[in-house]
XYZ file of C-alpha atoms in Angstrom:
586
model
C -19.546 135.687 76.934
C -21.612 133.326 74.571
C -22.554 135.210 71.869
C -26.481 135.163 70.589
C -27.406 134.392 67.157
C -28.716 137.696 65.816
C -28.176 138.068 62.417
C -27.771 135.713 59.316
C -24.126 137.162 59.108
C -23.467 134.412 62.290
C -24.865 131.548 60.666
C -22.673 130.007 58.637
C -22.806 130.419 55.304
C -23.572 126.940 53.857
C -26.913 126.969 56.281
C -27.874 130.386 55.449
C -29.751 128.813 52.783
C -31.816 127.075 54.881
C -32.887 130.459 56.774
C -36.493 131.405 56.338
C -38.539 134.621 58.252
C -41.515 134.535 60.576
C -44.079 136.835 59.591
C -45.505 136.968 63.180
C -48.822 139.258 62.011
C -49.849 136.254 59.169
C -50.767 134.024 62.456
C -54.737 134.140 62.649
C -56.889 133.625 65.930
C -57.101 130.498 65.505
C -53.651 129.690 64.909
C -53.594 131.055 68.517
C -56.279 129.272 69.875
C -54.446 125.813 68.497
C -51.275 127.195 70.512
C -53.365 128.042 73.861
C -55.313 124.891 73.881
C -52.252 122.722 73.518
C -49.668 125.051 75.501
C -52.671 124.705 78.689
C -52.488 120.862 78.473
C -49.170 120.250 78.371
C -48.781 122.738 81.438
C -51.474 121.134 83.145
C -50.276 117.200 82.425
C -46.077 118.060 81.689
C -45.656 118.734 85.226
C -46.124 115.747 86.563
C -44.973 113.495 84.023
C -42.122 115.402 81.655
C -38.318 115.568 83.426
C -38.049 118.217 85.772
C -35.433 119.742 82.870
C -38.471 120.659 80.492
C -40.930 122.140 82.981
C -38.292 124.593 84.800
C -37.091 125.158 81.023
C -40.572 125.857 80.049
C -40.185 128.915 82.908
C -37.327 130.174 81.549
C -37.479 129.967 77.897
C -40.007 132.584 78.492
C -43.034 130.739 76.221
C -45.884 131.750 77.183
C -49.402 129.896 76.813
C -51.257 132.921 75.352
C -49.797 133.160 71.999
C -47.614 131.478 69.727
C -43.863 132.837 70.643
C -41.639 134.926 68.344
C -38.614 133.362 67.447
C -36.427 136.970 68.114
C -38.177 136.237 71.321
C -36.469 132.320 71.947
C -32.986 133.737 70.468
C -32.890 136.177 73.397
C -33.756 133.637 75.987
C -31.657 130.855 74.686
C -28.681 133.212 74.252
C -28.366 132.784 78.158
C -27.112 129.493 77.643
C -25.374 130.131 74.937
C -27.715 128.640 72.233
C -29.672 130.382 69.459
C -33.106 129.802 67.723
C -33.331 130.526 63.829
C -36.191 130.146 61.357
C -36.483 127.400 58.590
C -38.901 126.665 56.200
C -40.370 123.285 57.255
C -38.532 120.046 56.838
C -34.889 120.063 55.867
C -31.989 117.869 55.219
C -30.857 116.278 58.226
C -27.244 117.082 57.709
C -28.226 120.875 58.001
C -30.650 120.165 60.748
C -27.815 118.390 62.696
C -25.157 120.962 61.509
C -27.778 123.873 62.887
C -27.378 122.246 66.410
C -23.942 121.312 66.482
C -23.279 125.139 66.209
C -25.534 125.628 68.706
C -28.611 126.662 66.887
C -32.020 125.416 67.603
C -33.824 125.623 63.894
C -37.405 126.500 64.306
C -40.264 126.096 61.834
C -42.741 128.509 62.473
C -45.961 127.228 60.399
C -48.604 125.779 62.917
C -50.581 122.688 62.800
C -54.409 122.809 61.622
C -57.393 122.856 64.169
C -57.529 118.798 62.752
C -54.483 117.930 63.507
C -53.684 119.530 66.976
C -53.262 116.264 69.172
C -50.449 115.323 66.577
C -48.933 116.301 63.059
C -46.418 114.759 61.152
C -44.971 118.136 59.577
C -42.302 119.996 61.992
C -44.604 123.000 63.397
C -43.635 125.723 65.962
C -44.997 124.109 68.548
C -43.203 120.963 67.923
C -39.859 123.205 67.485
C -40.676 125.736 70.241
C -42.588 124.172 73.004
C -40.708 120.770 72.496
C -37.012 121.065 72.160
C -36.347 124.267 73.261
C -37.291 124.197 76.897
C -35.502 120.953 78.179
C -32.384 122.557 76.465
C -32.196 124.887 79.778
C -30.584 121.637 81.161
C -27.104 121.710 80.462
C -26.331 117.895 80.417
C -29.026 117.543 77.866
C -28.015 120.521 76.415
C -24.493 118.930 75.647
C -25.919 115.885 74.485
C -27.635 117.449 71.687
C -25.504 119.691 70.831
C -22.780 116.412 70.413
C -25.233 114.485 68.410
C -25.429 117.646 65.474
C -21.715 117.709 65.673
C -21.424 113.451 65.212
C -25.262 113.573 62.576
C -23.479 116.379 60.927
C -21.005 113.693 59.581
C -23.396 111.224 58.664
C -23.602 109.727 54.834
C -26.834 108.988 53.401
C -27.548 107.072 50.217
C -28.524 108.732 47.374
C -31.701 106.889 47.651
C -32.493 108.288 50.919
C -32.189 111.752 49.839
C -34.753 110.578 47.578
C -36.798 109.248 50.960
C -36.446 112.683 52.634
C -38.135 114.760 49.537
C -40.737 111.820 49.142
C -41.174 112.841 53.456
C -41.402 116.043 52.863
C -44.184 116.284 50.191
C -46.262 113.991 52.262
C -45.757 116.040 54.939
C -47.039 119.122 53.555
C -49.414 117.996 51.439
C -51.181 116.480 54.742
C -50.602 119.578 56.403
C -52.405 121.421 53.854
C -55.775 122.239 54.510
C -56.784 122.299 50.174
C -55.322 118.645 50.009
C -57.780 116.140 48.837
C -58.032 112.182 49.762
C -56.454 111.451 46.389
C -53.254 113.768 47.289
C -52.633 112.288 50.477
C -53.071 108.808 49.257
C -50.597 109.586 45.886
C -48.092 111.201 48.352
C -47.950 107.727 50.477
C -47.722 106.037 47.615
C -44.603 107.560 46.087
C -42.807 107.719 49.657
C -43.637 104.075 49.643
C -41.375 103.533 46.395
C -38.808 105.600 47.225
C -38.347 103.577 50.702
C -38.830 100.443 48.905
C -35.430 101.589 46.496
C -33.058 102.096 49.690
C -31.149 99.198 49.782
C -29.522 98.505 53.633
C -28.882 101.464 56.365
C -26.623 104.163 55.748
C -25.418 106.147 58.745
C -27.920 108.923 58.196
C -30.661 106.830 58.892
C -29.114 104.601 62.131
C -28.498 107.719 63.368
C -32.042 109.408 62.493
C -33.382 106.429 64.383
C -31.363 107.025 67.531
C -32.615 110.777 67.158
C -36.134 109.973 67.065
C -36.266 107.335 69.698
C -33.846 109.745 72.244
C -34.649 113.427 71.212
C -37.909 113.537 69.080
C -39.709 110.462 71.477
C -37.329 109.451 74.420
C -38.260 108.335 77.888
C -36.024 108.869 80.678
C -36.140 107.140 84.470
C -36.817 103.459 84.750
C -39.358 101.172 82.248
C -41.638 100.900 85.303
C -41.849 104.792 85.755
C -40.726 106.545 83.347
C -41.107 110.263 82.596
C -40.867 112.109 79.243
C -38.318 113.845 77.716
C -38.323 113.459 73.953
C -40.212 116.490 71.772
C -41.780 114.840 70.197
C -43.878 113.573 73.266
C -43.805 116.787 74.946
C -45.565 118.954 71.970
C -48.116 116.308 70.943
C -51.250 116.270 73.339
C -52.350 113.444 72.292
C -49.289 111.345 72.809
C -47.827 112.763 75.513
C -51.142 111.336 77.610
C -50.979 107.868 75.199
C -47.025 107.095 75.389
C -47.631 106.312 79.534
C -50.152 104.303 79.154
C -49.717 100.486 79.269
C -50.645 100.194 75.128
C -47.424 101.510 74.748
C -44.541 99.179 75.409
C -41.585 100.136 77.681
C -38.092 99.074 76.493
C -34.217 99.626 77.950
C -32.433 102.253 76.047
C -29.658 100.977 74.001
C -28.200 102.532 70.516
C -28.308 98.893 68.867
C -32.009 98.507 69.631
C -32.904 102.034 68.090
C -30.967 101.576 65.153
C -32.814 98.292 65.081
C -36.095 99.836 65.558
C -37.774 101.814 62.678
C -40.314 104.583 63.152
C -43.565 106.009 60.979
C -44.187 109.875 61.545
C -47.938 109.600 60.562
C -48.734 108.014 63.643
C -47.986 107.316 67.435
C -45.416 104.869 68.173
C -45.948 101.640 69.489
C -42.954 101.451 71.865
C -40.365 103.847 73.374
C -37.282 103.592 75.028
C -36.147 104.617 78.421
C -32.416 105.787 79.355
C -31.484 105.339 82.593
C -29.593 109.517 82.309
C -28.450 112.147 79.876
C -25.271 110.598 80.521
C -26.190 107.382 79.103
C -27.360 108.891 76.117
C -23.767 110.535 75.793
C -22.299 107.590 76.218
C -24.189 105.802 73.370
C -23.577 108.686 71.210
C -20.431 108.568 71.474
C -19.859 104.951 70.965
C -21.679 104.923 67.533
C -19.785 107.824 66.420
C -16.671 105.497 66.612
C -18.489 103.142 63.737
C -18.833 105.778 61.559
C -16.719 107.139 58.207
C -15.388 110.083 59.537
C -13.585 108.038 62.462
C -12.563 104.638 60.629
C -11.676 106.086 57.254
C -10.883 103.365 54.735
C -11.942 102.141 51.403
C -15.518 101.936 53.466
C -15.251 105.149 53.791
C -14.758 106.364 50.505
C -17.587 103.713 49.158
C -20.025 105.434 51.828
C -18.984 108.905 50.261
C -19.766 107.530 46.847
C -23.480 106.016 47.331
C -24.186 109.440 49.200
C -24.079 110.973 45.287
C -23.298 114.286 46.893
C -20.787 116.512 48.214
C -18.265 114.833 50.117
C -14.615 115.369 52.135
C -12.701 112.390 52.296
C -8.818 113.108 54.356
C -5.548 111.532 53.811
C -3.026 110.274 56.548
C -0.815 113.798 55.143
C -3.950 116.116 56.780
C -5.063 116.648 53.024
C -9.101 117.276 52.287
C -10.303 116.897 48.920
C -13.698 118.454 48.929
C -15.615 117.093 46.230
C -18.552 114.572 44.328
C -16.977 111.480 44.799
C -17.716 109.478 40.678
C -15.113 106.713 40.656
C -12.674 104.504 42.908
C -10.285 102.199 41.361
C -9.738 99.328 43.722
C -6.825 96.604 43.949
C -7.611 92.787 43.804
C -8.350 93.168 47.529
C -10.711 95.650 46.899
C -8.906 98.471 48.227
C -9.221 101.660 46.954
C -5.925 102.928 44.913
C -7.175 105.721 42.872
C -10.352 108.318 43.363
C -12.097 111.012 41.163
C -14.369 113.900 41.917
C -16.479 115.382 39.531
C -17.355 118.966 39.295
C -16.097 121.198 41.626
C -13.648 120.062 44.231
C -11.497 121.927 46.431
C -8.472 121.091 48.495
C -7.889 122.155 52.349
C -5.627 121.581 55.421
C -7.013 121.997 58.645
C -10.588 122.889 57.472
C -8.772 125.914 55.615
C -8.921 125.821 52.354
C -5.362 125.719 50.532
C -4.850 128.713 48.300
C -4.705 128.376 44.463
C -6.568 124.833 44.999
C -10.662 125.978 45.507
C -13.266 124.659 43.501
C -13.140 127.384 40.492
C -9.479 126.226 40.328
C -10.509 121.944 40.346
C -13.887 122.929 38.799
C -13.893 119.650 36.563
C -12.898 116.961 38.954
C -9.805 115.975 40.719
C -8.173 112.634 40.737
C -5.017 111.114 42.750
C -3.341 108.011 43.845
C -3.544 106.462 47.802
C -1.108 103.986 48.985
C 2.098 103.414 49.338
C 5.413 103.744 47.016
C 7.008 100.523 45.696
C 9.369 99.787 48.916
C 6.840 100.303 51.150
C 7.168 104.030 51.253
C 5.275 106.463 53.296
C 5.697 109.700 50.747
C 3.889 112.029 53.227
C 6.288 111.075 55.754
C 9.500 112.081 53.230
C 11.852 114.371 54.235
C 13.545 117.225 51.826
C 16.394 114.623 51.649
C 14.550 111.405 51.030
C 11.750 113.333 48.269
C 15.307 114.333 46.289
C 16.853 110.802 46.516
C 13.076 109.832 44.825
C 13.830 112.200 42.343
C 11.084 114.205 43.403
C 12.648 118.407 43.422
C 11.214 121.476 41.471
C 11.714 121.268 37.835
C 12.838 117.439 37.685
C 11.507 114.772 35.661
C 10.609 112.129 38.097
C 8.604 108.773 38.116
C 6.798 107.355 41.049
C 5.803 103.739 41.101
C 2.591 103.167 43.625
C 2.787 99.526 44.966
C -1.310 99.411 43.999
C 0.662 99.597 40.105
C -0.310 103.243 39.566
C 2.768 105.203 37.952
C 3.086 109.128 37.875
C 5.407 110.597 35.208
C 6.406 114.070 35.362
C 8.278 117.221 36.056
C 7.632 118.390 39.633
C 6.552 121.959 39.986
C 5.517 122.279 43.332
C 5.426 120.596 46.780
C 3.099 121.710 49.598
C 3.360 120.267 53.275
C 1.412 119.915 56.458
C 3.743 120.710 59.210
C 6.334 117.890 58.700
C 4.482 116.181 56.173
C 4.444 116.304 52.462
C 0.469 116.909 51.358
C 0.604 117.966 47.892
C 3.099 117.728 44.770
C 1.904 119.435 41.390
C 3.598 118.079 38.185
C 3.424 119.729 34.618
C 3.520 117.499 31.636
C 2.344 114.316 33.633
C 0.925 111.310 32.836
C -0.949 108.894 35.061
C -1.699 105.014 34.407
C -2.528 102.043 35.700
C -1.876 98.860 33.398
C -3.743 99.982 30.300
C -5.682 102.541 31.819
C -4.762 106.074 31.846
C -6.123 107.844 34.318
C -4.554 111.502 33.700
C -3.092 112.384 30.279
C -1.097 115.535 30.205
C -2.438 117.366 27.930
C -5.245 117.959 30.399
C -2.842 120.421 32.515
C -1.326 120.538 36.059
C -2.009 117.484 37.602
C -1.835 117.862 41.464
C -1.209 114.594 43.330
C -2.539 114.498 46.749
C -0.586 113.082 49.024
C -1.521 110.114 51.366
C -0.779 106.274 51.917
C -4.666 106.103 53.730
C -7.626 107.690 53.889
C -8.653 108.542 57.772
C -11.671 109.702 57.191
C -14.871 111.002 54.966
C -17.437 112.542 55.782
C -20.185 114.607 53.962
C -20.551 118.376 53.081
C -16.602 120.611 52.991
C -13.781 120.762 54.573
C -13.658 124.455 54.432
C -17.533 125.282 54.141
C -17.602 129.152 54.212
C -14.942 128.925 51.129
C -17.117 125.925 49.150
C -20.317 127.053 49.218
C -21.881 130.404 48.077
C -23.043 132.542 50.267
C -26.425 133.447 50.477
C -27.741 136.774 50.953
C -31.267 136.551 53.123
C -33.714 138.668 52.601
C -34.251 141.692 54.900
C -37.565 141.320 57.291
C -40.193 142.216 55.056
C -44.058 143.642 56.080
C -46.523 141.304 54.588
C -50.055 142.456 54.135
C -52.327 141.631 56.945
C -54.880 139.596 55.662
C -58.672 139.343 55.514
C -60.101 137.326 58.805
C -62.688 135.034 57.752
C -65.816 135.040 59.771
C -64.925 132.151 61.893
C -61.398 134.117 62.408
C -63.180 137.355 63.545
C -65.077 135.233 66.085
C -62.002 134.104 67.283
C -60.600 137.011 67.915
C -63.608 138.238 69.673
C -63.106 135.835 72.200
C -59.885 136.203 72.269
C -60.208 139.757 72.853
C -62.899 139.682 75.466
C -60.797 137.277 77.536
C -57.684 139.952 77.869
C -60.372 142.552 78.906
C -59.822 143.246 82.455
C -63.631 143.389 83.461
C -66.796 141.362 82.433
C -69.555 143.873 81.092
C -72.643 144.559 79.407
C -70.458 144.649 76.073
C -68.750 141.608 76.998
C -72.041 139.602 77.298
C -73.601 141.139 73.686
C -70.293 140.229 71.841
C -70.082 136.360 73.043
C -74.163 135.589 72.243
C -73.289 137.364 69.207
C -70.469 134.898 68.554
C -72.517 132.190 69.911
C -75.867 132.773 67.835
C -73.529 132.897 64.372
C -71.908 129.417 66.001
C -75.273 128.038 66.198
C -76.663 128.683 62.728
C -73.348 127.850 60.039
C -70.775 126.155 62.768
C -72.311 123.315 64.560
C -69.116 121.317 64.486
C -66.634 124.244 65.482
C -65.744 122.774 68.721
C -62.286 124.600 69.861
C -64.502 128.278 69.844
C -67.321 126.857 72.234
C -64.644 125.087 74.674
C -63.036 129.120 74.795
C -66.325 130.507 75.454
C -67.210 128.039 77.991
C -63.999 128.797 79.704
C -64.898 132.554 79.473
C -68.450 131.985 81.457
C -66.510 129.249 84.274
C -63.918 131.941 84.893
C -65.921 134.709 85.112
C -68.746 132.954 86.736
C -71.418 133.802 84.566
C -74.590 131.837 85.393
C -76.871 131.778 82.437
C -78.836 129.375 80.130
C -75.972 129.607 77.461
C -73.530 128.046 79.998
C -75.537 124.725 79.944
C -76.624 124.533 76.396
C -72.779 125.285 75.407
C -71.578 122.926 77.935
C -74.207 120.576 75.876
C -73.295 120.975 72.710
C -69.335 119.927 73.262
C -70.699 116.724 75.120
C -72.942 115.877 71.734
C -69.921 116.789 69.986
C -67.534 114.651 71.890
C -69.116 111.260 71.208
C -67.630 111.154 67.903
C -64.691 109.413 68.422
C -62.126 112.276 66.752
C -63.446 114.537 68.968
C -64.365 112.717 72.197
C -60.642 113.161 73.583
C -59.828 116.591 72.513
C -63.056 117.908 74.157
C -62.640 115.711 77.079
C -58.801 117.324 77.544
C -60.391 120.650 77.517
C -63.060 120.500 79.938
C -60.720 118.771 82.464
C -58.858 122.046 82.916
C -62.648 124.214 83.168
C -64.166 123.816 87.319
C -66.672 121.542 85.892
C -67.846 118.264 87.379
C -67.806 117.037 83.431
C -67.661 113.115 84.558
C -70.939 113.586 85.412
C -72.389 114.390 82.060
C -70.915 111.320 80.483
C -67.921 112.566 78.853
């Protein structure tokens, strides 16, 4: 029985930091009216043009076009297919986002986009997270797929540059999300991403495989280039685009992982071209295929190098089944520019099997770690020593020994412990030890136990722990906390009011006084408020209400809709009302 993600205590722990609340009562009416109005047009255009996938997920993920969804709500649903649905605060890391899905948890930012920006918004919002990605998820092929590309983006190094990128990304992204910014904000917020992008020097694996994400799960096309149908969620919670991407100003490409990587992307607008898989399968497929470029499969001095640029916390494994958890500072490197020697700095820890190995964590290594990789003069494999063959090298408990590397790294000291992997020798500790290369020393015993790990390669690196619940603290969340309902503002209260007379079952006397009410205070400080009048004019269509304040509200949208921000958003809404609108120029 797949288990549902219902507690922090299930997430693991080096995510848990990334866990946020949703305080469900701080949503105002109009937060609500920006979910209806774009929840009704993707309903009313999605089912004709989004994969069958999202609009039978869409049924079953139980959103519903009323209100804005509770995320205990999607856990519940999701749980039937053995996924989960947690809250985060906004943008994070990719790693975590990826690491979130590879365990099968959809993260979910529940902020909302503003009234302004409700065809599109560059900041992840719950509509985005909910209404996007969580229905097509129901499919199980598509399902797999994404859950395979958290497990393979999981392992993906950035620079240390790009982390740089991301915060730059973020802080734009909120400050144009926020409705206090100023002109000035948003421009210096551009301004610094635009430095930070112009430091990153080539492309790292994070951001190939950010690229593929965007063009296959955030904006992908599926079908053929001549009729293609959407997919991606980015597409499917943007109103705006979702209408745009099918239209011939956007160009049509074959899906292939080269050409996305190829292909960058700007979140502040729509994109100029999408690309269209033939399946889910074929997105699999090409998944899978890049995965076999990357560190954690090819291992190597590249591998270690990639570690190193990432400046962060990195696992790098030896042919013995060793992990050295660790910051990555230094690799020594032959005349052939192979690595023969590598230190961590700061804490570092040391696991087998993703466990980590007692007496080795990071409070034990807290200052670094450092060891030798290669091969023993003779071409010997030391993991691959028997009990035998480690004595004839001298190497037994309490013996003075000397091991010469072929790289010219020499170990001198007295062996006090040997750990193995199954058949294979993974660790030896020596007291009293000295470590050099030529002229350089690169562990002087006075500085304690030095504890060689054992390996002639390195298989593979990849970022974040080996054993993560042991490496990283855990963090206690917060319990669900009541907030403090606030204050509507007049233009709230109005909302609401509309809001409220639509759920009434009957349309009365009291009905009529509160929307003239609403309408006459629209009138005199709101002659812009556009969103309000569409909801009222949907109130008189569906209840058939034939007065004077029908045509003169109909009237004001269609003056409001010839300014060109507004002229599609008001022309969207009126589609869905029983009104021959085409006639009245809009």
């Amino acid at each position: 029985m797949k288990q549902l993600v219902k507690s922090t205590a299930q997430i693991p722990a080096h995510l848990r930091q990334f866990v946020s609340q949703q305080h469900y009562e701080d949503y105002t009416p109009v937060d609500h009216a920006v979910w209806r109005y774009v929840m009704r047009q993707n309903h009313h255009f999605l089912k004709d043009t989004a994969h069958p996938a999202y609009v039978e997920g869409l049924l079953a993920s139980g959103i519903d076009i009323e209100a804005i969804p509770k995320v205990s709500d999607m856990n519940e649903r999701l749980a039937k297919i053995g996924w989960g649905a947690v809250i985060i605060d906004g943008l994070i890391p990719g790693v975590a986002f990826f690491d979130f899905q590879a365990h099968g948890i959809l993260p979910i930012a529940v902020d909302i986009r503003k009234v302004e920006n409700i065809e599109y918004t560059p900041a992840p919002d719950i509509i985005h997270e909910s209404a996007g990605h969580a229905p097509i998820l129901f499919d199980a092929k598509y399902a797999s797929y994404v859950k395979r590309f958290g497990e393979i983006g999981a392992k993906a190094f950035a620079t240390k540059e790009e982390h740089e990128v991301f915060e730059a990304v973020r802080h734009l992204s909120i400050v144009m999300e926020d409705r206090d910014s100023t002109p000035e904000q948003v421009a210096e917020a551009k301004q610094m991403l635009s430095e930070k992008q112009k430091a990153v020097k080539g492309m790292s694996e994070a951001e190939q495989i950010s690229r593929i994400f965007w063009w296959t799960v955030e904006y992908g096309l599926i079908g053929t280039v001549e009729n293609p149908q959407i997919y991606g969620a980015g597409l499917l919670s943007s109103v705006g685009e979702s209408k745009h991407c099918l239209s011939e100003e956007v160009v049509k490409l074959p899906f292939s992982v080269e050409a996305c990587i190829q292909t960058s992307y700007d979140v502040t607008t729509m994109q100029p071209q999408l690309f269209v898989c033939e399946s889910f399968d074929q997105l699999i497929e090409g998944i899978e295929e890049f995965s076999r470029t990357m560190a954690f499969q090819t291992g190597g001095t590249e591998s270690l190098d990639k570690a190193l640029r990432s400046g962060s916390t990195a696992t790098f494994v030896l042919n013995s089944g060793l992990q050295i958890t660790g910051s990555i500072t230094n690799i020594h490197k032959d005349s052939n520019g192979e690595a023969i020697y590598v230190n961590t700095m700061g804490p570092t820890a040391l696991a087998i099997d993703n466990k980590e190995l007692p007496e080795h964590s990071k409070d034990v290594h807290r200052d670094g770690f450092g060891t030798p990789i290669g091969l023993l003069d003779g071409n010997i494999l030391l993991e691959e020593c028997t009990d035998e063959q480690l004595a004839a090298l001298g190497i037994v408990k309490g013996q003075l020994t000397t091991l010469s590397f072929k790289s010219g790294v020499q170990v001198t000291g007295t062996v006090s412990n040997i750990i193995r992997n199954k058949e294979k020798v993974a660790l030896i500790s020596f007291e009293s030890c000295n470590v050099v290369v030529g002229d350089t020393v690169l562990f002087a015993e006075q500085w304690g136990t030095f504890d060689m790990a054992v390996g002639s390669a390195v298989i593979s690196a990849f970022p974040g722990a080996a054993d993560t619940e042991a490496f990283f603290d855990t963090v206690e969340m917060e319990e669900d906390s009541l907030t403090t309902p606030k204050q509507l503002t007049e233009l709230e209260s109005m909302y609401q009011t509309i809001r409220d007379t639509r759920e009434k079952a009957i349309w009365d006397e009291q009905s009529i006084a509160a929307v003239q009410e609403v309408l006459q205070t629209l009138r005199s400080f709101y002659p812009k408020e556009w969103l309000l009048r569409l909801e009222i004019l949907e109130l008189f269509v569906i209840h058939h209400v034939q007065t004077s304040n029908k045509e003169q509200v109909l009237e004001e949208l269609l003056n409001l809709s010839k300014t060109k921000e507004l002229q599609r958003l008001i022309k969207n809404g009126l589609e869905l009302l029983p009104l021959r609108v085409g006639n009245h120029g809009c």
